[in-house]
Coordinates of C-alpha atoms in Angstrom, one line a residue:
Chain A
M1 CA 0.0 0.0 0.1
E2 CA 1.3 3.1 -1.2
M3 CA -0.1 5.0 1.8
A4 CA 1.6 3.0 4.3
E5 CA 4.4 5.1 4.9
W6 CA 2.8 8.4 5.8
R7 CA -0.2 6.5 7.3
Q8 CA 2.5 4.9 9.8
T9 CA 4.3 7.8 10.6
I10 CA 1.4 9.3 11.9
L11 CA -0.1 6.6 13.8
F12 CA 3.5 6.3 15.2
K13 CA 3.4 9.9 16.1
L14 CA 0.0 9.9 17.9
Q15 CA 0.6 6.7 19.7
N16 CA 4.1 8.3 21.1
R17 CA 1.9 11.5 21.6
N18 CA -1.1 9.1 23.4
R19 CA 2.2 7.9 25.2
K20 CA 3.8 11.1 26.1
E21 CA 0.9 13.1 27.2
T22 CA -1.8 10.8 28.0
Y23 CA -0.8 7.5 29.7
C24 CA 2.1 8.9 31.8
F25 CA -0.3 11.1 33.9
Q26 CA -3.8 9.2 33.6
D27 CA -3.8 7.0 35.7
L28 CA -1.7 9.3 38.1
I29 CA -4.0 12.1 37.9
A30 CA -7.0 9.6 38.4
Q31 CA -5.3 8.3 41.7
H32 CA -4.7 12.0 42.8
N33 CA -8.0 12.7 41.8
K34 CA -9.3 9.9 44.0
V35 CA -6.9 10.9 47.2
F36 CA -8.1 14.7 45.9
E37 CA -11.8 13.9 46.8
S38 CA -11.4 11.2 49.7
A39 CA -9.4 13.8 51.5
N40 CA -12.1 16.6 50.9
A41 CA -14.4 13.8 52.0
L42 CA -12.2 12.8 55.3
R43 CA -11.8 16.4 55.9
N44 CA -15.7 17.0 56.0
E45 CA -16.2 13.8 57.8
N46 CA -13.5 15.2 60.4
L47 CA -15.1 18.4 60.6
H48 CA -18.4 16.7 61.5
L49 CA -16.7 14.5 64.1
S50 CA -15.4 17.3 65.9
I51 CA -18.4 19.4 65.8
Q52 CA -20.4 16.1 66.9
N53 CA -17.5 15.4 69.9
E54 CA -18.1 19.0 71.2
K55 CA -21.9 18.3 71.2
L56 CA -21.5 15.2 73.0
R57 CA -19.3 16.6 75.5
V58 CA -21.5 19.5 76.1
E59 CA -24.2 16.9 76.7
G60 CA -21.9 14.1 77.6
G61 CA -22.1 14.9 81.8
G62 CA -24.7 12.6 82.2
G63 CA -24.8 10.0 78.9
S64 CA -23.8 6.7 80.3
N65 CA -25.8 4.4 78.4
S66 CA -23.2 3.7 75.5
I67 CA -26.1 1.7 73.4
A68 CA -28.4 5.1 73.6
E69 CA -25.2 7.6 72.8
T70 CA -24.3 5.6 69.5
R71 CA -28.0 5.4 68.5
L72 CA -28.3 9.2 69.8
S73 CA -25.0 9.9 67.5
E74 CA -25.9 7.5 64.5
E75 CA -29.2 9.6 64.4
V76 CA -27.2 13.0 64.4
Q77 CA -25.5 11.9 61.8
N78 CA -28.1 11.2 60.0
L79 CA -29.5 14.2 61.0
K80 CA -26.6 16.2 59.8
Q81 CA -26.0 14.3 56.9
K82 CA -30.1 15.5 55.7
L83 CA -28.9 19.2 57.2
L84 CA -25.8 18.9 54.3
S85 CA -28.3 18.0 51.3
Q86 CA -30.7 20.5 52.8
T87 CA -28.0 23.1 52.1
E88 CA -27.0 21.8 49.0
E89 CA -30.3 22.2 47.8
L90 CA -30.7 25.5 49.5
A91 CA -27.5 26.4 47.4
E92 CA -29.5 25.3 44.1
L93 CA -32.6 27.0 45.0
H94 CA -30.4 30.1 45.8
K95 CA -28.9 29.9 42.1
R96 CA -32.3 29.2 40.5
K97 CA -33.5 32.5 42.2
G98 CA -30.8 34.4 40.9
E99 CA -31.4 33.4 37.2
N100 CA -35.3 34.0 37.9
A101 CA -33.9 37.3 39.2
Q102 CA -32.3 37.7 36.0
Q103 CA -35.3 36.9 33.9
I104 CA -37.3 39.6 35.6
I105 CA -35.0 42.4 35.4
D106 CA -35.2 41.0 31.3
L107 CA -38.6 40.9 31.2
N108 CA -39.3 44.0 33.1
V109 CA -36.8 46.1 30.8
K110 CA -39.2 44.4 27.7
L111 CA -42.0 45.7 29.5
Q112 CA -41.3 49.1 29.9
E113 CA -40.0 49.1 25.8
R114 CA -43.6 47.8 25.4
D115 CA -45.0 50.6 27.4
K116 CA -42.9 53.2 25.8
M117 CA -44.0 51.7 22.2
M118 CA -47.7 51.8 23.6
S119 CA -47.4 55.3 24.8
T120 CA -46.4 56.6 21.3
K121 CA -48.5 54.6 19.8
D122 CA -51.7 56.1 21.8
V123 CA -50.1 59.8 20.9
T124 CA -50.1 58.9 17.3
I125 CA -53.6 57.6 17.5
A126 CA -55.1 60.5 19.4
E127 CA -53.2 62.8 16.3
S128 CA -55.1 60.8 13.9
Q129 CA -58.2 61.1 15.7
S130 CA -57.8 64.9 15.8
K131 CA -57.0 64.7 12.3
I132 CA -60.0 62.2 11.3
A133 CA -62.1 65.0 13.6
S134 CA -60.8 68.2 11.7
L135 CA -61.1 66.3 7.7
D136 CA -65.0 65.4 8.9
A137 CA -65.6 69.3 10.0
E138 CA -64.5 69.9 6.7
V139 CA -66.2 67.3 5.0
G140 CA -69.8 68.9 6.7
M141 CA -68.6 72.2 5.4
L142 CA -68.0 71.2 2.1
T143 CA -71.1 69.8 1.7
H144 CA -72.9 72.5 3.3
A145 CA -71.3 74.7 0.2
N146 CA -71.9 72.5 -2.3
K147 CA -75.8 72.3 -1.1
E148 CA -75.8 75.7 -1.2
L149 CA -74.7 76.0 -4.6
K150 CA -76.8 73.8 -5.6
H151 CA -79.6 75.5 -4.4
L152 CA -77.9 78.8 -6.0
N153 CA -77.3 76.7 -9.3
D154 CA -81.3 75.6 -9.5
V155 CA -82.3 79.6 -8.9
L156 CA -80.0 80.5 -11.7
R157 CA -81.3 77.6 -14.0
D158 CA -85.1 78.6 -12.8
E159 CA -84.3 82.2 -13.3
Y160 CA -82.3 81.7 -16.8
Q161 CA -85.6 79.8 -17.8
A162 CA -87.9 82.4 -16.7
L163 CA -85.9 85.4 -19.2
Q164 CA -85.1 82.9 -22.0
L165 CA -89.3 82.6 -22.1
A166 CA -89.6 86.5 -21.7
F167 CA -87.1 87.3 -24.7
N168 CA -88.7 84.4 -26.6
V169 CA -91.8 86.8 -26.1
L170 CA -89.7 90.0 -26.6
E171 CA -88.5 88.4 -30.0
E172 CA -92.3 87.6 -31.4
K173 CA -93.2 90.8 -30.5
L174 CA -90.1 92.5 -32.4
R175 CA -90.7 90.3 -35.3
K176 CA -94.3 91.7 -35.4
V177 CA -93.0 95.5 -35.2
Q178 CA -90.4 94.7 -37.7
D179 CA -93.0 93.5 -40.0
E180 CA -95.2 96.2 -39.2
N181 CA -92.3 98.6 -39.9
R182 CA -91.7 97.3 -43.5
Q183 CA -95.3 97.3 -44.0
L184 CA -95.5 101.2 -43.0
V185 CA -92.2 102.0 -44.7
D186 CA -94.0 100.3 -47.9
R187 CA -96.9 102.7 -47.4
L188 CA -94.7 105.6 -47.2
I189 CA -92.8 104.7 -50.3
K190 CA -95.7 104.6 -52.0
Y191 CA -97.2 107.8 -50.7
K192 CA -93.6 109.5 -51.5
A193 CA -93.6 108.2 -55.1
K194 CA -97.3 109.5 -55.9
D195 CA -95.9 113.1 -53.7
A196 CA -93.5 113.2 -56.2
D197 CA -95.8 112.3 -59.2
R198 CA -98.4 115.0 -58.2
M199 CA -95.4 117.3 -57.7
N200 CA -94.3 116.4 -61.8
E201 CA -97.9 116.9 -62.4
E202 CA -98.1 120.3 -61.1
N203 CA -94.7 121.4 -62.3
D204 CA -95.5 120.5 -65.6
N205 CA -98.8 122.1 -65.6
F206 CA -97.4 125.4 -64.0
L207 CA -94.7 125.0 -67.0
N208 CA -97.5 124.5 -69.5
D209 CA -99.2 127.3 -67.8
G210 CA -96.3 129.8 -67.4
S211 CA -93.9 128.8 -70.4
K212 CA -96.1 130.5 -72.9
P213 CA -94.9 134.0 -72.7
F214 CA -91.5 133.0 -72.3
T215 CA -91.0 130.1 -74.7
S216 CA -89.8 132.0 -77.0
K217 CA -87.0 133.4 -74.8
L218 CA -86.3 130.8 -72.8
S219 CA -86.6 127.8 -75.0
T220 CA -82.4 127.9 -75.6
F221 CA -81.8 127.1 -71.2
G222 CA -83.2 123.9 -71.9
I223 CA -82.5 122.4 -68.0
F224 CA -82.9 125.3 -66.1
R225 CA -86.4 125.7 -67.7
K226 CA -87.9 124.5 -65.0
R227 CA -86.2 126.3 -62.2
H228 CA -86.6 129.4 -63.7
A229 CA -90.4 128.8 -64.1
K230 CA -90.5 127.8 -60.6
M231 CA -88.6 131.3 -59.5
Q232 CA -90.8 132.9 -61.7
K233 CA -94.1 131.6 -60.1
E234 CA -92.5 132.4 -56.5
I235 CA -91.8 135.4 -57.4
E236 CA -95.7 135.9 -58.9
E237 CA -97.0 134.7 -56.0
A238 CA -95.4 137.1 -53.7
C239 CA -96.4 139.8 -55.3
R240 CA -99.6 138.9 -55.3
D241 CA -99.5 137.8 -51.1
T242 CA -98.1 140.9 -50.7
R243 CA -101.0 142.6 -52.2
G244 CA -103.6 140.3 -50.9
V245 CA -102.4 140.7 -47.2
G246 CA -102.1 144.2 -47.5
S247 CA -105.4 144.4 -48.3
D248 CA -107.4 141.8 -46.6
D249 CA -105.6 141.8 -42.9
Y250 CA -105.1 145.4 -42.2
Q251 CA -109.2 145.7 -42.7
E252 CA -109.4 142.9 -39.9
G253 CA -106.9 144.9 -37.8
Y254 CA -104.3 142.8 -36.7
G255 CA -100.7 141.5 -38.2
P256 CA -98.1 143.0 -38.5
I257 CA -97.7 147.1 -39.2
S258 CA -95.0 147.5 -40.9
Q259 CA -94.3 145.6 -43.8
S260 CA -92.7 142.2 -43.6
T261 CA -89.5 142.1 -45.3
L262 CA -86.6 139.9 -45.6
P263 CA -83.8 140.6 -42.9
T264 CA -80.6 141.8 -45.1
K265 CA -78.2 142.9 -42.6
V266 CA -76.7 141.4 -39.6
H267 CA -77.1 144.3 -37.0
V268 CA -75.1 142.3 -34.0
K269 CA -72.9 139.1 -34.3
F270 CA -71.7 137.7 -31.2
D271 CA -69.9 134.4 -29.9
G272 CA -72.3 133.6 -27.1
H273 CA -71.1 129.9 -26.4
E274 CA -68.1 127.8 -26.3
G275 CA -69.1 125.0 -28.9
E276 CA -72.8 125.3 -30.5
V277 CA -75.7 127.6 -29.7
N278 CA -78.5 125.1 -29.5
A279 CA -81.3 127.2 -28.7
V280 CA -82.0 131.2 -28.6
K281 CA -85.1 133.0 -27.3
W282 CA -86.5 136.8 -27.1
S283 CA -87.9 137.9 -23.8
P284 CA -91.8 138.5 -24.3
V285 CA -91.2 141.8 -22.1
D286 CA -88.0 143.3 -22.3
R287 CA -85.2 143.4 -25.4
I288 CA -83.2 140.2 -23.6
V289 CA -82.3 137.1 -25.7
V290 CA -81.4 134.1 -23.6
T291 CA -79.6 131.4 -25.3
G292 CA -78.7 128.0 -24.6
G293 CA -75.5 126.1 -25.7
A294 CA -73.3 122.7 -25.6
D295 CA -71.0 124.3 -23.3
R296 CA -74.1 123.4 -20.7
K297 CA -74.4 126.7 -19.7
V298 CA -77.5 129.4 -20.6
K299 CA -76.9 133.2 -21.1
L300 CA -78.7 136.1 -21.0
W301 CA -77.8 139.0 -23.3
D302 CA -79.3 142.6 -23.1
V303 CA -79.4 143.6 -26.7
S304 CA -80.8 147.2 -26.3
K305 CA -78.1 149.4 -26.9
G306 CA -77.5 147.5 -30.2
T307 CA -74.4 145.9 -29.0
Q308 CA -74.6 142.3 -27.0
E309 CA -74.0 143.2 -23.5
N310 CA -73.8 139.9 -21.4
K311 CA -76.6 140.2 -18.4
A312 CA -75.8 136.8 -16.6
I313 CA -74.7 133.4 -16.7
L314 CA -77.0 130.6 -15.2
V315 CA -75.2 127.5 -14.4
G316 CA -76.1 124.2 -13.1
S317 CA -76.9 122.0 -16.1
N318 CA -75.4 118.8 -16.5
A319 CA -75.5 118.6 -19.9
G320 CA -75.8 120.6 -23.5
V321 CA -78.8 122.9 -23.0
M322 CA -81.0 122.0 -26.0
A323 CA -83.9 124.2 -25.6
V324 CA -84.8 127.3 -23.7
D325 CA -88.2 129.9 -23.4
F326 CA -89.5 132.3 -21.0
D327 CA -92.5 132.5 -19.6
T328 CA -95.1 134.5 -20.1
S329 CA -94.1 137.7 -17.6
G330 CA -90.2 137.3 -18.8
S331 CA -89.5 136.7 -15.2
L332 CA -88.2 132.7 -15.4
I333 CA -86.9 131.1 -18.0
L334 CA -86.9 127.3 -18.6
G335 CA -83.8 125.0 -19.9
A336 CA -83.8 121.8 -21.0
S337 CA -80.8 119.4 -21.3
N338 CA -79.8 116.7 -22.7
D339 CA -79.1 115.1 -18.7
Y340 CA -82.8 114.6 -19.0
A341 CA -83.6 117.2 -17.3
T342 CA -85.1 120.8 -17.1
R343 CA -84.5 123.4 -15.0
V344 CA -86.2 126.6 -13.8
W345 CA -83.8 129.6 -13.2
T346 CA -85.4 133.5 -12.3
V347 CA -84.3 136.2 -14.4
S348 CA -84.1 139.3 -11.2
D349 CA -81.7 137.1 -9.3
Q350 CA -80.6 134.3 -11.8
R351 CA -80.6 131.7 -9.5
L352 CA -81.8 127.6 -10.3
R353 CA -85.2 127.7 -8.7
I354 CA -86.6 124.1 -9.8
G355 CA -84.6 121.4 -11.0
K356 CA -86.0 118.2 -11.9
E357 CA -85.4 114.9 -13.7
M358 CA -88.2 114.1 -16.5
E359 CA -87.9 109.8 -17.1
Y360 CA -89.3 110.7 -20.9
V361 CA -87.9 113.3 -22.8
L362 CA -88.8 112.6 -26.3
T363 CA -88.2 115.5 -28.3
I364 CA -86.7 118.4 -26.3
A365 CA -86.5 120.9 -29.2
D366 CA -90.8 120.9 -28.8
F367 CA -90.9 121.6 -25.2
C368 CA -92.2 125.2 -24.1
F369 CA -94.1 126.4 -21.1
V370 CA -97.6 125.4 -20.7
T371 CA -98.6 127.3 -17.4
D372 CA -97.3 129.8 -15.7
L373 CA -95.5 128.2 -12.7
H374 CA -96.9 131.0 -10.8
Chain B
M1 CA -14.3 7.4 3.6
A2 CA -13.0 7.7 7.0
N3 CA -12.7 4.2 8.1
D4 CA -9.2 4.1 9.3
R5 CA -10.3 3.5 12.9
E6 CA -6.8 3.0 14.5
I7 CA -6.1 6.5 13.7
L8 CA -9.6 7.8 14.4
R9 CA -9.2 6.4 17.9
E10 CA -5.7 7.2 18.6
V11 CA -6.8 11.4 18.1
W12 CA -9.9 10.6 20.1
E13 CA -7.8 9.1 22.7
G14 CA -5.6 12.3 23.0
K15 CA -5.7 13.6 26.6
L16 CA -4.0 16.5 28.1
P17 CA -3.3 16.8 32.5
V18 CA -3.8 20.1 33.4
C19 CA -3.0 21.5 36.4
F20 CA -5.8 24.8 37.4
K21 CA -4.2 26.6 39.7
L22 CA -5.9 29.8 41.1
H23 CA -4.2 33.2 41.1
P24 CA -2.6 34.4 44.1
D25 CA -4.0 37.7 43.7
E26 CA -7.6 36.1 44.2
V27 CA -7.7 33.9 47.3
V28 CA -9.0 35.4 50.1
E29 CA -8.5 32.3 52.1
L30 CA -5.9 32.4 54.5
Q31 CA -4.7 29.3 53.1
Q32 CA -3.9 28.7 49.3
P33 CA -6.1 26.3 47.5
D34 CA -4.6 23.1 46.4
P35 CA -4.2 23.3 42.7
F36 CA -6.1 20.9 40.6
Y37 CA -5.6 18.4 38.4
L38 CA -7.7 16.9 35.8
M39 CA -7.4 15.1 32.2
V40 CA -9.0 17.1 29.6
P41 CA -9.5 15.9 25.8
R42 CA -7.5 17.5 23.4
L43 CA -10.5 17.6 21.3
S44 CA -12.9 19.2 23.8
Y45 CA -13.4 22.5 25.1
F46 CA -12.5 24.2 28.1
P47 CA -15.8 25.4 29.3
L48 CA -17.2 21.6 28.9
V49 CA -14.8 19.9 31.4
T50 CA -14.2 23.1 33.9
D51 CA -17.4 22.3 36.3
K52 CA -15.2 20.6 38.6
V53 CA -12.3 23.2 38.6
K54 CA -14.8 26.1 39.7
K55 CA -16.5 24.4 42.1
H56 CA -13.6 23.8 43.5
F57 CA -12.2 27.2 43.5
L58 CA -15.3 28.9 44.1
K59 CA -14.3 28.4 48.1
Y60 CA -11.7 30.5 47.9
V61 CA -12.5 34.0 46.2
S62 CA -14.3 36.5 47.7
N63 CA -18.2 36.3 47.8
D64 CA -19.0 39.1 45.8
K65 CA -16.9 37.7 43.0
Q66 CA -18.6 34.3 43.2
D67 CA -21.3 35.3 40.3
H68 CA -18.7 36.6 37.8
E69 CA -17.4 34.3 34.6
M70 CA -14.8 31.9 35.5
W71 CA -11.7 32.3 32.9
L72 CA -8.2 30.7 32.2
E73 CA -5.2 31.8 31.2
Y74 CA -2.0 30.4 30.4
N75 CA 1.3 32.7 30.3
G76 CA -0.4 35.8 30.7
Q77 CA -2.2 35.3 28.0
P78 CA -6.1 34.4 28.3
M79 CA -7.4 31.6 26.7
K80 CA -10.1 31.4 24.1
W81 CA -12.5 28.7 25.0
H82 CA -14.2 28.7 21.6
F83 CA -11.0 26.7 20.6
P84 CA -10.4 22.9 21.0
I85 CA -8.6 22.4 23.8
G86 CA -5.8 20.9 21.6
V87 CA -5.4 23.6 18.9
L88 CA -4.9 26.2 22.6
Y89 CA -2.0 23.5 23.9
D90 CA -0.4 23.4 20.7
F91 CA -0.5 27.1 19.6
L92 CA 0.5 28.2 23.5
V93 CA 3.0 25.8 24.9
E94 CA 4.9 25.0 21.8
G95 CA 8.3 26.9 21.2
E96 CA 8.9 26.6 24.8
T97 CA 9.9 23.9 26.9
E98 CA 7.1 21.7 27.1
T99 CA 6.9 20.4 30.7
L100 CA 3.7 18.2 31.5
P101 CA 1.4 18.7 33.3
W102 CA 0.3 21.9 31.8
I103 CA -0.3 24.9 34.3
V104 CA -3.5 26.5 33.9
M105 CA -4.2 30.0 35.8
V106 CA -8.0 30.4 36.9
H107 CA -9.5 33.9 37.5
F108 CA -12.6 35.3 38.6
D109 CA -12.0 38.8 38.4
K110 CA -11.0 41.6 35.7
F111 CA -12.6 39.7 32.8
P112 CA -10.9 40.6 29.7
E113 CA -14.0 42.0 27.7
T114 CA -11.6 42.5 24.6
Q115 CA -9.7 40.0 24.2
I116 CA -12.3 37.1 24.3
Y117 CA -15.6 36.1 24.5
R118 CA -18.0 36.0 27.8
F119 CA -20.0 32.5 27.7
S120 CA -23.1 32.1 30.2
N121 CA -23.5 28.9 29.7
K122 CA -22.9 25.5 27.9
E123 CA -25.4 26.1 25.0
M124 CA -23.3 28.9 24.0
V125 CA -20.6 26.4 23.4
E126 CA -23.1 23.9 21.7
S127 CA -24.2 26.4 18.9
Y128 CA -20.6 27.6 18.0
F129 CA -19.7 24.2 17.5
M130 CA -22.3 23.6 15.6
A131 CA -22.1 26.5 13.6
C132 CA -18.6 25.3 12.7
L133 CA -20.0 22.5 12.0
K134 CA -22.1 23.6 9.3
E135 CA -19.5 25.9 7.9
A136 CA -17.3 22.6 7.1
D137 CA -19.9 20.8 5.9
V138 CA -20.7 23.9 3.2
L139 CA -17.0 23.8 2.4
K140 CA -17.4 20.1 2.0
H141 CA -20.8 19.3 0.7
R142 CA -22.2 22.6 -0.1
G143 CA -24.2 22.3 3.3
Q144 CA -26.5 19.6 1.9
I145 CA -25.6 17.0 5.0
A146 CA -25.6 18.9 7.7
A147 CA -29.1 20.5 6.5
N148 CA -30.9 17.3 6.2
M149 CA -30.0 16.0 9.6
Q150 CA -32.2 15.9 12.4
K151 CA -31.8 17.8 15.6
K152 CA -31.5 14.4 17.4
D153 CA -28.6 13.8 15.4
H154 CA -26.7 17.3 15.9
N155 CA -27.7 16.4 20.0
Q156 CA -26.1 13.1 19.3
L157 CA -23.1 14.6 18.2
W158 CA -22.9 17.1 20.9
L159 CA -23.2 14.6 23.5
G160 CA -20.9 12.4 21.9
L161 CA -18.6 15.1 22.3
Q162 CA -19.4 16.2 25.8
N163 CA -19.4 13.1 27.2
D164 CA -16.4 11.6 25.4
K165 CA -17.9 8.7 23.6
F166 CA -16.0 7.6 20.6
D167 CA -18.8 5.4 19.5
Q168 CA -21.8 7.8 19.8
F169 CA -20.0 10.7 17.9
W170 CA -19.0 8.6 15.1
A171 CA -21.9 7.4 14.4
V172 CA -23.3 10.3 13.0
N173 CA -19.8 12.4 12.9
R174 CA -19.1 9.4 9.5
K175 CA -21.9 10.9 7.2
L176 CA -20.4 14.3 7.2
M177 CA -16.8 12.7 6.2
E178 CA -18.5 10.4 3.7
V179 CA -18.2 12.0 0.0
S180 CA -21.4 12.9 -1.9
G181 CA -22.5 11.7 -4.8
E182 CA -20.3 10.5 -7.6
S183 CA -16.7 12.4 -7.1
E184 CA -13.9 11.3 -4.8
H185 CA -13.5 13.8 -2.6
F186 CA -14.8 16.9 -0.9
K187 CA -15.4 20.1 -2.7
Y188 CA -13.3 22.2 -0.5
I189 CA -11.1 21.2 2.6
P190 CA -12.2 23.1 5.9
F191 CA -8.9 24.2 7.6
R192 CA -7.6 26.9 9.6
C193 CA -4.2 28.2 9.8
Y194 CA -3.6 29.4 13.1
L195 CA -0.9 32.3 13.3
E196 CA 0.5 34.9 16.1
D197 CA -2.5 37.2 15.3
G198 CA -5.1 34.9 14.8
Y199 CA -6.1 32.5 11.8
K200 CA -6.4 32.1 8.3
Q201 CA -8.7 31.0 5.9
K202 CA -8.8 30.0 2.2
L203 CA -11.0 28.0 -0.1
V204 CA -8.3 25.2 -0.9
R205 CA -9.4 22.2 -3.1
P206 CA -8.5 18.6 -2.2
V207 CA -7.1 17.7 -6.2
T208 CA -5.5 19.7 -8.5
D209 CA -7.3 21.0 -11.9
E210 CA -5.8 17.5 -13.6
G211 CA -7.6 15.6 -11.3
K212 CA -4.1 14.8 -8.9
R213 CA -4.4 14.7 -5.4
K214 CA -2.9 17.7 -3.3
T215 CA -1.1 16.7 -0.1
L216 CA 0.0 19.3 2.9
Q217 CA 2.6 20.5 1.1
D218 CA 0.6 22.1 -1.5
L219 CA -2.2 23.2 1.2
L220 CA 1.2 25.3 2.7
K221 CA 2.4 26.5 -0.5
E222 CA -1.3 27.9 -1.4
M223 CA -1.5 29.6 1.8
F224 CA 2.0 30.7 2.5
P225 CA 3.7 31.1 -1.2
E226 CA 6.5 33.3 0.4
K227 CA 7.5 31.1 2.8
T228 CA 9.8 28.3 2.1
M229 CA 10.0 26.5 5.3
V230 CA 6.7 26.5 7.6
N231 CA 6.0 24.2 10.2
V232 CA 2.7 22.4 11.3
K233 CA 1.4 21.0 14.0
I234 CA -2.1 19.2 14.4
H235 CA -3.1 17.3 17.3
G236 CA 0.1 17.5 18.9
M237 CA 2.5 16.1 15.8
T238 CA 3.9 17.5 12.8
P239 CA 2.0 15.3 9.5
P240 CA 4.7 14.3 6.8
L241 CA 4.2 16.4 4.5
D242 CA 3.3 14.3 1.3
T243 CA 0.3 13.5 3.6
P244 CA -2.8 14.1 1.3
L245 CA -5.3 16.4 1.9
Q246 CA -8.9 14.0 1.5
W247 CA -7.5 11.7 3.9
M248 CA -6.1 14.5 6.3
S249 CA -9.6 16.0 6.5
E250 CA -11.4 12.8 6.6
H251 CA -9.2 11.7 9.6
L252 CA -7.2 14.2 11.1
S253 CA -10.4 17.0 11.9
Y254 CA -11.3 17.7 15.0
P255 CA -15.0 17.0 16.0
D256 CA -16.2 20.3 14.6
N257 CA -14.6 19.3 10.9
F258 CA -12.1 21.3 10.6
L259 CA -8.4 20.7 10.6
H260 CA -6.9 23.4 13.0
L261 CA -3.1 23.5 12.1
C262 CA -0.7 25.5 13.8
I263 CA 2.0 27.4 11.7
F264 CA 5.1 28.2 13.3

């Protein structure tokens, strides 16, 4: 066998080792241990015996009966042995008690850890609960708000429907009005056409009537003939009118005394307002003119001396003054302006007396004093 | 297969005579205690054999130190209880003139927390032993055999070691020493090389890539490529360098299935 050599070496070495280390000492130590133990035991016994001896000596004064003595000593020995075993047991129990105490300490530590954990858990639970409560409140608030919004939404929808209905009705009305308007416009056009026809007819007639004496002279004028003829006719009519009025009206006792003539010359010219002048009126009593302008002012002018003289500026209007008028006594001035209001001033102290907004001013130019305010 | 019972028996039989002495500083009695002599198996651990020693010396130390853990010291160095006794002896005593019995100092006070672990009971030693055993099995068989063992088998291993019962221990341990499947060797050899500053471990296969058996010399070359001369000691003897690794692992391993090699 090829492994034999090293195996043999190892076996030899091991045997050698055991011989040297083990077998030399084994018996010796076993013997020593035995002697050691017996010495220990003897020492113990010796101790016991000496104690016993001591005891017996104490008791020994009256001890005469050797048989009873030996029995007693046996008993004492038995009891001692019992005591010894008891003390051993006690030691064992003490040991176990120590272990148990350690265990209790460990468990207590564990318990404390658990308690700590529990308390942290409690805290987190409380936090969570408070959070839940707040969230609940929030949810309640939100549902409430939601309900309100729903209600509002319903109301708005109802309103919208009502308005839709109203709108439909109004639209219907508008359509009707538009139809009517169209009819009216049609009719107006028709009338206009009729008017134009009639006018043409009249012109033709006139031309036919009046053209005879002029035909030879004006025949060359072509296009201007009609206009000329019209002018001629107007002039003739004017001449005739003058005569007619002069004769008839004078005899009746009213109407202008002087002859009415067209004004040919500007007497006074002045810039009264900044912007347009919308209205001018004479005072019925004095030689005073009242003007209303787009600069929201009403002005009084004295023109008795042949020149203008600003007598007063009446303010208070919030928009351009569109119309002015005096009352019959000439002491009050009424002004109407584009701010839907009419105002009354007194001439004597130039103060605003009455200002009243009027809801419906359809045509401001058409208004005047109806009655004396006094 | 570990079938060389002659060798196994000789390894198992190895015992050391130890003389326990209580350190003089800790004696409170007037009378110095007698030293306590004991034969301790090389394969065992100190916490398993020192119950009597503790009981003997407890009488002589002060009461407040009686609950302290006992610890052992040799030549000023605290002994690591989690190494097998044989390893401690080979490692600590070698180099000096070895004189038997081995004199060990017993201490109850000033436990050297920084140098050795505390051990509160034998269960701790057992769990350390089982952990080593499983580690070795992982190296040898990828941990399949130890994992498939029942609690009963683990107990038998431990009790066999604790009570010095060769047959009881090897009935279970031989399963761990079997080669699994069709391969003829372990995956890796579980071993530890003890040096001045602790131990060294490495993955070493029992055969070379070509399938040749590796010997102890190959292992030492792999571990210490820079050293030419390495002295190895295991079980108190120097094995021949041409010993095959596989055979060594099967026969010369300690009960925790590791080869504990002391290197000088």
